[in-house]
PDB file of C-alpha atoms in Angstrom:
ATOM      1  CA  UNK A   1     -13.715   4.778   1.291  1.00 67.00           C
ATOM      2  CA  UNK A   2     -13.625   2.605   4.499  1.00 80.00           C
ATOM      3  CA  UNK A   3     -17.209   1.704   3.765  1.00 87.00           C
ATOM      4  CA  UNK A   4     -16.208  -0.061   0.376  1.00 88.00           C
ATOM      5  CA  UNK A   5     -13.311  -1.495   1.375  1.00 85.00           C
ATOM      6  CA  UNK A   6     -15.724  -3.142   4.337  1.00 89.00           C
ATOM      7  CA  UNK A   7     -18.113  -4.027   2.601  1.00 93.00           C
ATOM      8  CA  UNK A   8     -17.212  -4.398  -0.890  1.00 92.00           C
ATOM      9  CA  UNK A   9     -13.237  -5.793  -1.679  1.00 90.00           C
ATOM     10  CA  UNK A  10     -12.711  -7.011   1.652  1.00 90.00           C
ATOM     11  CA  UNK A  11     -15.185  -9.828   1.673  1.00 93.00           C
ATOM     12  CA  UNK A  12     -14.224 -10.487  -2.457  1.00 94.00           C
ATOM     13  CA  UNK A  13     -10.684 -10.880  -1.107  1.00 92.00           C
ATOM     14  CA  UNK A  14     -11.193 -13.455   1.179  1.00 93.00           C
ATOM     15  CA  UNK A  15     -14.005 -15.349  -1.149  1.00 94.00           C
ATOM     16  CA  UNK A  16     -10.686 -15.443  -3.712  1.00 95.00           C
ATOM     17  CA  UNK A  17      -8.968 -16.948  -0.466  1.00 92.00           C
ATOM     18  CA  UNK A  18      -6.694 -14.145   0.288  1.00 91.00           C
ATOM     19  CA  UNK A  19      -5.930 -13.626   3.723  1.00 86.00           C
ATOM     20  CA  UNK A  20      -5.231 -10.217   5.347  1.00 85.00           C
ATOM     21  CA  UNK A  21      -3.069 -10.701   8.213  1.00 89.00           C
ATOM     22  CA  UNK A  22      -0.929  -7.682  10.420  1.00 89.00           C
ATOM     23  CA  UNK A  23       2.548  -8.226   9.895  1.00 89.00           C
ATOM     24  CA  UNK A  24       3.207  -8.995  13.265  1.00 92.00           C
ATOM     25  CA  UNK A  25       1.155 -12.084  13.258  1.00 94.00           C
ATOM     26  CA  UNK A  26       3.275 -13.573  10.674  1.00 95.00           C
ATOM     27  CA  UNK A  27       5.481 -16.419  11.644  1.00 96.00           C
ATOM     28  CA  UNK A  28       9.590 -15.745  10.473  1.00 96.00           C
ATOM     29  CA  UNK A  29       9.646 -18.082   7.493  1.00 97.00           C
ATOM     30  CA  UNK A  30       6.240 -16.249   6.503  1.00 96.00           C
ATOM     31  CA  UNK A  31       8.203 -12.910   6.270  1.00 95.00           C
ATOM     32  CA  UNK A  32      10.986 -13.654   4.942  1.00 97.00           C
ATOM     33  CA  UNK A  33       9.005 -15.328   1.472  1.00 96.00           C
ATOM     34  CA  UNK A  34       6.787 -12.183   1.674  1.00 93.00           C
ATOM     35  CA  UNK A  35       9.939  -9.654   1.765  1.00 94.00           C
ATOM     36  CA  UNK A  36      11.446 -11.850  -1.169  1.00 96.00           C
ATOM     37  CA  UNK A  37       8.415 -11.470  -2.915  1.00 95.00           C
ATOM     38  CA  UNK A  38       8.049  -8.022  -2.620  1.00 91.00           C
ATOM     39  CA  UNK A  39      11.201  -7.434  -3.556  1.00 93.00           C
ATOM     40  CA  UNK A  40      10.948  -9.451  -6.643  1.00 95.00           C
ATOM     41  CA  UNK A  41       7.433  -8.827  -7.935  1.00 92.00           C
ATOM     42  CA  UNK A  42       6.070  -5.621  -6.099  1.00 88.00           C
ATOM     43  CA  UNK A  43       9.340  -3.377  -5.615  1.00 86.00           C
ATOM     44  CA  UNK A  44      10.665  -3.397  -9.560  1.00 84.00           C
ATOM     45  CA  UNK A  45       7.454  -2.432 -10.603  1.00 82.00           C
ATOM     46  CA  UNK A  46       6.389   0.684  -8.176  1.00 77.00           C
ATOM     47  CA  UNK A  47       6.121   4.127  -8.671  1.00 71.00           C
ATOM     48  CA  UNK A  48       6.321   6.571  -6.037  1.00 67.00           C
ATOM     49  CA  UNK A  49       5.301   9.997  -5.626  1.00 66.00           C
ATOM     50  CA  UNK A  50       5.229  12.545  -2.764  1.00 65.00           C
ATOM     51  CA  UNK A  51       2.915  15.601  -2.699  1.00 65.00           C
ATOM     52  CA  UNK A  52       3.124  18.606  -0.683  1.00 67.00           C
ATOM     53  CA  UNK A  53       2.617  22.134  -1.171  1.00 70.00           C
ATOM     54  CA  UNK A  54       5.508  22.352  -3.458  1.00 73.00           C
ATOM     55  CA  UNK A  55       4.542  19.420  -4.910  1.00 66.00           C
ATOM     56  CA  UNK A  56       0.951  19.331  -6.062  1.00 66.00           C
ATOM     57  CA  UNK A  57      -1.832  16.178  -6.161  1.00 64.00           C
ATOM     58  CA  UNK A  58      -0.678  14.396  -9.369  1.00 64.00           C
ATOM     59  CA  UNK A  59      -2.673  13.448 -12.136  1.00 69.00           C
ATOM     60  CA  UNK A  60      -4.239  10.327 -12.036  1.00 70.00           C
ATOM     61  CA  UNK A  61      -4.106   7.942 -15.363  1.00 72.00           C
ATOM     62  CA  UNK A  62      -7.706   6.472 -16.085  1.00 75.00           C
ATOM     63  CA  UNK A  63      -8.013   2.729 -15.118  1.00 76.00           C
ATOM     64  CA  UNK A  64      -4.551   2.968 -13.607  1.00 76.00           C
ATOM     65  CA  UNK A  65      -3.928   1.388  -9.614  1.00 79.00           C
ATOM     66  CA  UNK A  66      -2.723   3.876  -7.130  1.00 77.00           C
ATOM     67  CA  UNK A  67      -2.280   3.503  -3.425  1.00 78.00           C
ATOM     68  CA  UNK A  68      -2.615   6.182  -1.296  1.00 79.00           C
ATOM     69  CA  UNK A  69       0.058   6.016   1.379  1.00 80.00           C
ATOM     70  CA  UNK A  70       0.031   8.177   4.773  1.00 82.00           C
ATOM     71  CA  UNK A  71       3.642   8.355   5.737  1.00 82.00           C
ATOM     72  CA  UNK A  72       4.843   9.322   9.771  1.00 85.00           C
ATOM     73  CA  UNK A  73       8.751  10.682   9.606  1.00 85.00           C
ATOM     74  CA  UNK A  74      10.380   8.350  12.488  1.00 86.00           C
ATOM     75  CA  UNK A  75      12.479  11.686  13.426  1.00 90.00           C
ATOM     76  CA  UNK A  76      10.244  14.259  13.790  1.00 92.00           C
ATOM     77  CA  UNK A  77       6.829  12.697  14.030  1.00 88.00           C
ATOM     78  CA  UNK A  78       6.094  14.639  10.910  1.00 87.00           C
ATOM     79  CA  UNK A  79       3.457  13.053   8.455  1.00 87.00           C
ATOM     80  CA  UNK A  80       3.546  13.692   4.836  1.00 80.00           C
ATOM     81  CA  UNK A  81       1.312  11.816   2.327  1.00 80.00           C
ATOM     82  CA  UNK A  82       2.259   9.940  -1.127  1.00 77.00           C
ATOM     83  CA  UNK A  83       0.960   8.033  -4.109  1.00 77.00           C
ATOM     84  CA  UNK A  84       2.006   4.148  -5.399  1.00 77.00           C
ATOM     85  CA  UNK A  85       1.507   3.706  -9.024  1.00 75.00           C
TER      86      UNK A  85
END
């Protein structure tokens, strides 16, 4: 919930030094190494799923990280919603 993420793994994040900054605040040579990154470490190793009603809520593995992802279609304004594993 928002309220754990506030007060809970926010504030553990930053004591660990890490930084949460909007993407738009990043400087050019800032994202492009985070874009290379991603692609490197992050992309090969993601899962994605999309549920809807012809798709039901997945099961979750125990002690496994998911991301729940709220997506907006860029077309039609649409918004569906998906799982990282």
């Amino acid at each position: 919930t928002a309220i754990c993420w506030r007060d809970d793994i926010k504030p553990k994040l930053e004591q660990a030094g890490t930084r949460l900054r909007a993407y738009d605040d990043l400087s050019g040579a800032e994202r492009a190494w985070l874009t290379e990154y991603f692609l490197r470490e992050v992309y090969p190793v993601l899962t994605p799923l999309v549920f809807d009603p012809s798709h039901p809520f997945p099961q979750i593995s125990n002690l496994s990280l998911n991301l729940a992802v709220k997506l907006l279609d860029p077309v039609d304004g649409g918004v569906h919603y998906g799982r990282i594993k």
